Amino acid sequence: MMPAVPERIWSNSRKLWGNLIPLLFSLPFLLLGLRDLIPDLAVKTSTIVYLFLFVSVGYLATGIVGAWGNRSLARQLRFRFQAQGITFSDDAWFVGFARPAYRSLLDPHEDLGFLELSPSGVQFRGEEIHVQLALGDVKRVTLRPNIHSWLGFGGWVAFEGTVNGQLVRLLVEPRHADTLWGNAAARKDLYRTAKRWFQSREEPVSG
């Protein structure tokens, strides 16, 4: 009998709900605006108000509940790793990850997992993807945009370098908080931490 394959935590349905929940808050205003507009196709003040509320409520709802459940996802994934005998330090960051070629209409994050910075290198271990870069292979740490950046909700922290002559880029975005604004603030903290980690290779060895 084949062993059961665990259901993926970061599933397409989970990504979809991250978009649908904010839409549920704003959709009534769109419907009211269309109801105002359709009878005679005349744009009234109330139509403009409803459409403005559709956009503004959708934006606010996305910032507040668009990352809903992150802490629960982190706990589930940590428990799954522990069952496999894999543990992480207290300093590990719960992040979303994507390879540079990844594209999705549902979410910019291809995988979820934990990012660790150590004296030897940087490691992302996700539900499906595992990436390691030696500190000596990393050439710079920088910020890069994703769809969250266009909305003012954050973006990538990028570890860029070369491995065997090939350009590589490890893209991560914090998912510590249950709001996109909270994760945007965490991104700044991760970037500062990563810059200090990167600069540590330039410090002289004592002794």
mmCIF file of C-alpha atoms in Angstrom:
data_model
loop_
_atom_site.group_PDB
_atom_site.id
_atom_site.type_symbol
_atom_site.label_atom_id
_atom_site.label_comp_id
_atom_site.label_asym_id
_atom_site.label_seq_id
_atom_site.Cartn_x
_atom_site.Cartn_y
_atom_site.Cartn_z
ATOM 1 C CA MET A 1 0.000 0.000 0.000
ATOM 2 C CA MET A 2 1.435 3.363 -1.024
ATOM 3 C CA PRO A 3 1.953 5.862 1.846
ATOM 4 C CA ALA A 4 -0.398 8.822 1.814
ATOM 5 C CA VAL A 5 1.099 11.974 0.325
ATOM 6 C CA PRO A 6 0.588 14.927 2.693
ATOM 7 C CA GLU A 7 -1.643 17.628 1.302
ATOM 8 C CA ARG A 8 0.366 20.642 0.277
ATOM 9 C CA ILE A 9 0.019 23.496 2.762
ATOM 10 C CA TRP A 10 0.705 26.235 0.189
ATOM 11 C CA SER A 11 -1.945 25.068 -2.261
ATOM 12 C CA ASN A 12 -3.597 26.909 -5.136
ATOM 13 C CA SER A 13 -6.832 27.068 -3.126
ATOM 14 C CA ARG A 14 -4.991 28.753 -0.247
ATOM 15 C CA LYS A 15 -3.506 31.285 -2.671
ATOM 16 C CA LEU A 16 -6.939 31.894 -4.199
ATOM 17 C CA TRP A 17 -8.563 32.614 -0.851
ATOM 18 C CA GLY A 18 -5.913 35.248 -0.162
ATOM 19 C CA ASN A 19 -7.379 37.150 -3.126
ATOM 20 C CA LEU A 20 -11.044 36.299 -2.650
ATOM 21 C CA ILE A 21 -11.382 37.379 0.984
ATOM 22 C CA PRO A 22 -10.498 41.061 0.302
ATOM 23 C CA LEU A 23 -12.763 40.978 -2.760
ATOM 24 C CA LEU A 24 -15.720 39.908 -0.607
ATOM 25 C CA PHE A 25 -15.405 43.158 1.343
ATOM 26 C CA SER A 26 -15.284 45.412 -1.716
ATOM 27 C CA LEU A 27 -17.532 43.625 -4.223
ATOM 28 C CA PRO A 28 -20.831 45.007 -2.839
ATOM 29 C CA PHE A 29 -19.703 48.542 -3.690
ATOM 30 C CA LEU A 30 -18.910 47.508 -7.274
ATOM 31 C CA LEU A 31 -22.356 45.946 -7.635
ATOM 32 C CA LEU A 32 -24.012 49.085 -6.264
ATOM 33 C CA GLY A 33 -22.008 51.232 -8.672
ATOM 34 C CA LEU A 34 -22.997 49.072 -11.632
ATOM 35 C CA ARG A 35 -26.639 49.149 -10.530
ATOM 36 C CA ASP A 36 -26.445 52.961 -10.567
ATOM 37 C CA LEU A 37 -24.758 53.026 -13.953
ATOM 38 C CA ILE A 38 -26.619 50.422 -16.002
ATOM 39 C CA PRO A 39 -30.178 51.852 -16.334
ATOM 40 C CA ASP A 40 -29.306 54.935 -18.385
ATOM 41 C CA LEU A 41 -25.485 54.703 -18.605
ATOM 42 C CA ALA A 42 -25.252 58.088 -16.881
ATOM 43 C CA VAL A 43 -22.424 58.528 -14.411
ATOM 44 C CA LYS A 44 -23.885 60.008 -11.247
ATOM 45 C CA THR A 45 -22.166 61.197 -8.098
ATOM 46 C CA SER A 46 -23.344 58.077 -6.282
ATOM 47 C CA THR A 47 -21.773 55.918 -9.014
ATOM 48 C CA ILE A 48 -18.406 57.602 -8.507
ATOM 49 C CA VAL A 49 -18.703 57.204 -4.721
ATOM 50 C CA TYR A 50 -19.504 53.509 -4.997
ATOM 51 C CA LEU A 51 -16.630 52.853 -7.392
ATOM 52 C CA PHE A 52 -14.265 54.824 -5.166
ATOM 53 C CA LEU A 53 -15.371 52.720 -2.200
ATOM 54 C CA PHE A 54 -14.875 49.542 -4.234
ATOM 55 C CA VAL A 55 -11.238 50.456 -4.881
ATOM 56 C CA SER A 56 -10.425 51.898 -1.445
ATOM 57 C CA VAL A 57 -12.152 49.171 0.584
ATOM 58 C CA GLY A 58 -10.514 46.532 -1.624
ATOM 59 C CA TYR A 59 -7.115 48.101 -1.032
ATOM 60 C CA LEU A 60 -7.582 48.344 2.733
ATOM 61 C CA ALA A 61 -8.983 44.816 2.956
ATOM 62 C CA THR A 62 -6.030 43.472 0.978
ATOM 63 C CA GLY A 63 -3.582 45.123 3.367
ATOM 64 C CA ILE A 64 -5.422 43.861 6.441
ATOM 65 C CA VAL A 65 -6.552 40.338 5.515
ATOM 66 C CA GLY A 66 -4.599 39.580 2.331
ATOM 67 C CA ALA A 67 -1.983 37.690 4.376
ATOM 68 C CA TRP A 68 -4.474 36.205 6.807
ATOM 69 C CA GLY A 69 -3.353 32.878 8.299
ATOM 70 C CA ASN A 70 0.415 33.325 7.951
ATOM 71 C CA ARG A 71 1.149 32.377 11.546
ATOM 72 C CA SER A 72 -1.001 29.284 11.228
ATOM 73 C CA LEU A 73 0.816 28.346 8.012
ATOM 74 C CA ALA A 74 4.183 28.788 9.751
ATOM 75 C CA ARG A 75 3.124 26.515 12.629
ATOM 76 C CA GLN A 76 1.827 23.834 10.275
ATOM 77 C CA LEU A 77 4.978 23.874 8.205
ATOM 78 C CA ARG A 78 7.264 23.856 11.246
ATOM 79 C CA PHE A 79 5.405 20.837 12.669
ATOM 80 C CA ARG A 80 5.723 19.049 9.325
ATOM 81 C CA PHE A 81 9.468 19.679 9.246
ATOM 82 C CA GLN A 82 9.848 18.552 12.849
ATOM 83 C CA ALA A 83 8.145 15.278 11.938
ATOM 84 C CA GLN A 84 10.880 14.859 9.315
ATOM 85 C CA GLY A 85 13.599 15.585 11.883
ATOM 86 C CA ILE A 86 14.315 19.046 10.454
ATOM 87 C CA THR A 87 14.577 21.929 12.903
ATOM 88 C CA PHE A 88 15.306 25.628 12.557
ATOM 89 C CA SER A 89 16.968 28.193 14.775
ATOM 90 C CA ASP A 90 14.940 30.798 16.629
ATOM 91 C CA ASP A 91 16.396 33.367 14.202
ATOM 92 C CA ALA A 92 14.890 31.686 11.135
ATOM 93 C CA TRP A 93 12.489 33.815 9.092
ATOM 94 C CA PHE A 94 9.189 32.477 7.787
ATOM 95 C CA VAL A 95 9.126 33.686 4.180
ATOM 96 C CA GLY A 96 7.579 33.322 0.765
ATOM 97 C CA PHE A 97 10.010 32.314 -1.970
ATOM 98 C CA ALA A 98 10.068 32.343 -5.762
ATOM 99 C CA ARG A 99 12.538 31.486 -8.463
ATOM 100 C CA PRO A 100 13.154 34.404 -10.875
ATOM 101 C CA ALA A 101 11.228 32.706 -13.710
ATOM 102 C CA TYR A 102 8.143 31.991 -11.590
ATOM 103 C CA ARG A 103 4.917 33.726 -12.642
ATOM 104 C CA SER A 104 1.454 33.333 -11.127
ATOM 105 C CA LEU A 105 -1.740 35.361 -11.144
ATOM 106 C CA LEU A 106 -2.653 34.004 -7.706
ATOM 107 C CA ASP A 107 0.370 34.939 -5.596
ATOM 108 C CA PRO A 108 4.000 36.012 -6.127
ATOM 109 C CA HIS A 109 5.205 33.302 -3.717
ATOM 110 C CA GLU A 110 6.005 29.966 -5.329
ATOM 111 C CA ASP A 111 6.744 28.230 -2.034
ATOM 112 C CA LEU A 112 6.695 28.895 1.702
ATOM 113 C CA GLY A 113 9.440 27.990 4.122
ATOM 114 C CA PHE A 114 12.130 29.143 6.486
ATOM 115 C CA LEU A 115 15.161 31.291 5.709
ATOM 116 C CA GLU A 116 18.317 30.960 7.802
ATOM 117 C CA LEU A 117 21.443 33.106 7.681
ATOM 118 C CA SER A 118 24.557 31.458 9.066
ATOM 119 C CA PRO A 119 28.305 32.201 8.958
ATOM 120 C CA SER A 120 28.593 29.719 6.094
ATOM 121 C CA GLY A 121 25.712 30.886 3.912
ATOM 122 C CA VAL A 122 22.010 31.440 3.367
ATOM 123 C CA GLN A 123 19.485 28.629 3.191
ATOM 124 C CA PHE A 124 15.818 28.503 2.225
ATOM 125 C CA ARG A 125 14.028 25.274 3.018
ATOM 126 C CA GLY A 126 10.487 25.235 1.744
ATOM 127 C CA GLU A 127 7.655 22.819 1.454
ATOM 128 C CA GLU A 128 8.865 21.775 -2.011
ATOM 129 C CA ILE A 129 12.060 23.728 -2.763
ATOM 130 C CA HIS A 130 15.413 23.749 -0.972
ATOM 131 C CA VAL A 131 18.049 26.352 -1.938
ATOM 132 C CA GLN A 132 21.445 27.048 -0.394
ATOM 133 C CA LEU A 133 24.023 29.695 -1.236
ATOM 134 C CA ALA A 134 27.453 29.859 0.357
ATOM 135 C CA LEU A 135 28.287 33.259 1.790
ATOM 136 C CA GLY A 136 31.218 33.513 -0.626
ATOM 137 C CA ASP A 137 28.894 32.997 -3.607
ATOM 138 C CA VAL A 138 26.640 35.915 -2.670
ATOM 139 C CA LYS A 139 27.713 39.098 -4.428
ATOM 140 C CA ARG A 140 25.063 41.456 -3.113
ATOM 141 C CA VAL A 141 21.860 41.710 -1.081
ATOM 142 C CA THR A 142 19.273 44.088 -2.469
ATOM 143 C CA LEU A 143 15.561 44.891 -2.671
ATOM 144 C CA ARG A 144 13.491 43.980 -5.715
ATOM 145 C CA PRO A 145 9.842 44.664 -6.520
ATOM 146 C CA ASN A 146 6.991 42.225 -6.939
ATOM 147 C CA ILE A 147 3.238 42.753 -7.259
ATOM 148 C CA HIS A 148 3.055 43.661 -3.558
ATOM 149 C CA SER A 149 5.453 46.556 -4.228
ATOM 150 C CA TRP A 150 3.078 48.082 -6.772
ATOM 151 C CA LEU A 151 0.435 48.233 -4.036
ATOM 152 C CA GLY A 152 2.798 49.539 -1.358
ATOM 153 C CA PHE A 153 2.826 46.252 0.540
ATOM 154 C CA GLY A 154 6.490 45.225 0.336
ATOM 155 C CA GLY A 155 8.504 43.168 -2.144
ATOM 156 C CA TRP A 156 11.489 40.860 -2.375
ATOM 157 C CA VAL A 157 14.724 40.719 -0.437
ATOM 158 C CA ALA A 158 17.124 39.335 -3.055
ATOM 159 C CA PHE A 159 20.356 37.397 -2.478
ATOM 160 C CA GLU A 160 22.258 37.608 -5.781
ATOM 161 C CA GLY A 161 25.446 35.865 -6.754
ATOM 162 C CA THR A 162 27.155 33.280 -8.944
ATOM 163 C CA VAL A 163 27.445 29.506 -8.620
ATOM 164 C CA ASN A 164 29.697 27.650 -11.071
ATOM 165 C CA GLY A 165 29.719 30.740 -13.255
ATOM 166 C CA GLN A 166 25.918 30.939 -13.382
ATOM 167 C CA LEU A 167 24.018 33.984 -12.132
ATOM 168 C CA VAL A 168 21.614 33.059 -9.321
ATOM 169 C CA ARG A 169 18.996 34.996 -7.408
ATOM 170 C CA LEU A 170 17.234 33.864 -4.229
ATOM 171 C CA LEU A 171 14.042 35.911 -3.773
ATOM 172 C CA VAL A 172 12.243 35.929 -0.441
ATOM 173 C CA GLU A 173 9.583 38.045 1.274
ATOM 174 C CA PRO A 174 8.744 37.866 4.999
ATOM 175 C CA ARG A 175 5.434 36.318 6.027
ATOM 176 C CA HIS A 176 5.828 36.814 9.780
ATOM 177 C CA ALA A 177 2.662 38.873 10.167
ATOM 178 C CA ASP A 178 -0.982 38.267 9.293
ATOM 179 C CA THR A 179 -1.191 41.617 7.460
ATOM 180 C CA LEU A 180 0.642 42.741 4.333
ATOM 181 C CA TRP A 181 1.598 45.992 6.064
ATOM 182 C CA GLY A 182 3.174 44.034 8.893
ATOM 183 C CA ASN A 183 5.182 41.998 6.420
ATOM 184 C CA ALA A 184 6.275 45.151 4.585
ATOM 185 C CA ALA A 185 7.747 46.386 7.873
ATOM 186 C CA ALA A 186 9.370 42.973 8.466
ATOM 187 C CA ARG A 187 10.947 43.195 5.015
ATOM 188 C CA LYS A 188 12.907 46.247 6.143
ATOM 189 C CA ASP A 189 14.119 44.333 9.209
ATOM 190 C CA LEU A 190 15.126 41.306 7.130
ATOM 191 C CA TYR A 191 16.967 43.517 4.650
ATOM 192 C CA ARG A 192 18.955 45.208 7.429
ATOM 193 C CA THR A 193 19.753 41.822 8.985
ATOM 194 C CA ALA A 194 20.787 40.370 5.614
ATOM 195 C CA LYS A 195 23.025 43.356 4.855
ATOM 196 C CA ARG A 196 24.813 42.936 8.189
ATOM 197 C CA TRP A 197 25.181 39.206 7.485
ATOM 198 C CA PHE A 198 26.603 39.939 4.017
ATOM 199 C CA GLN A 199 29.023 42.567 5.320
ATOM 200 C CA SER A 200 30.298 40.157 7.985
ATOM 201 C CA ARG A 201 32.442 38.387 5.395
ATOM 202 C CA GLU A 202 34.458 41.561 5.044
ATOM 203 C CA GLU A 203 35.242 41.774 8.760
ATOM 204 C CA PRO A 204 38.764 40.770 9.732
ATOM 205 C CA VAL A 205 39.156 37.475 11.594
ATOM 206 C CA SER A 206 40.492 38.104 15.106
ATOM 207 C CA GLY A 207 43.300 36.109 16.635
#
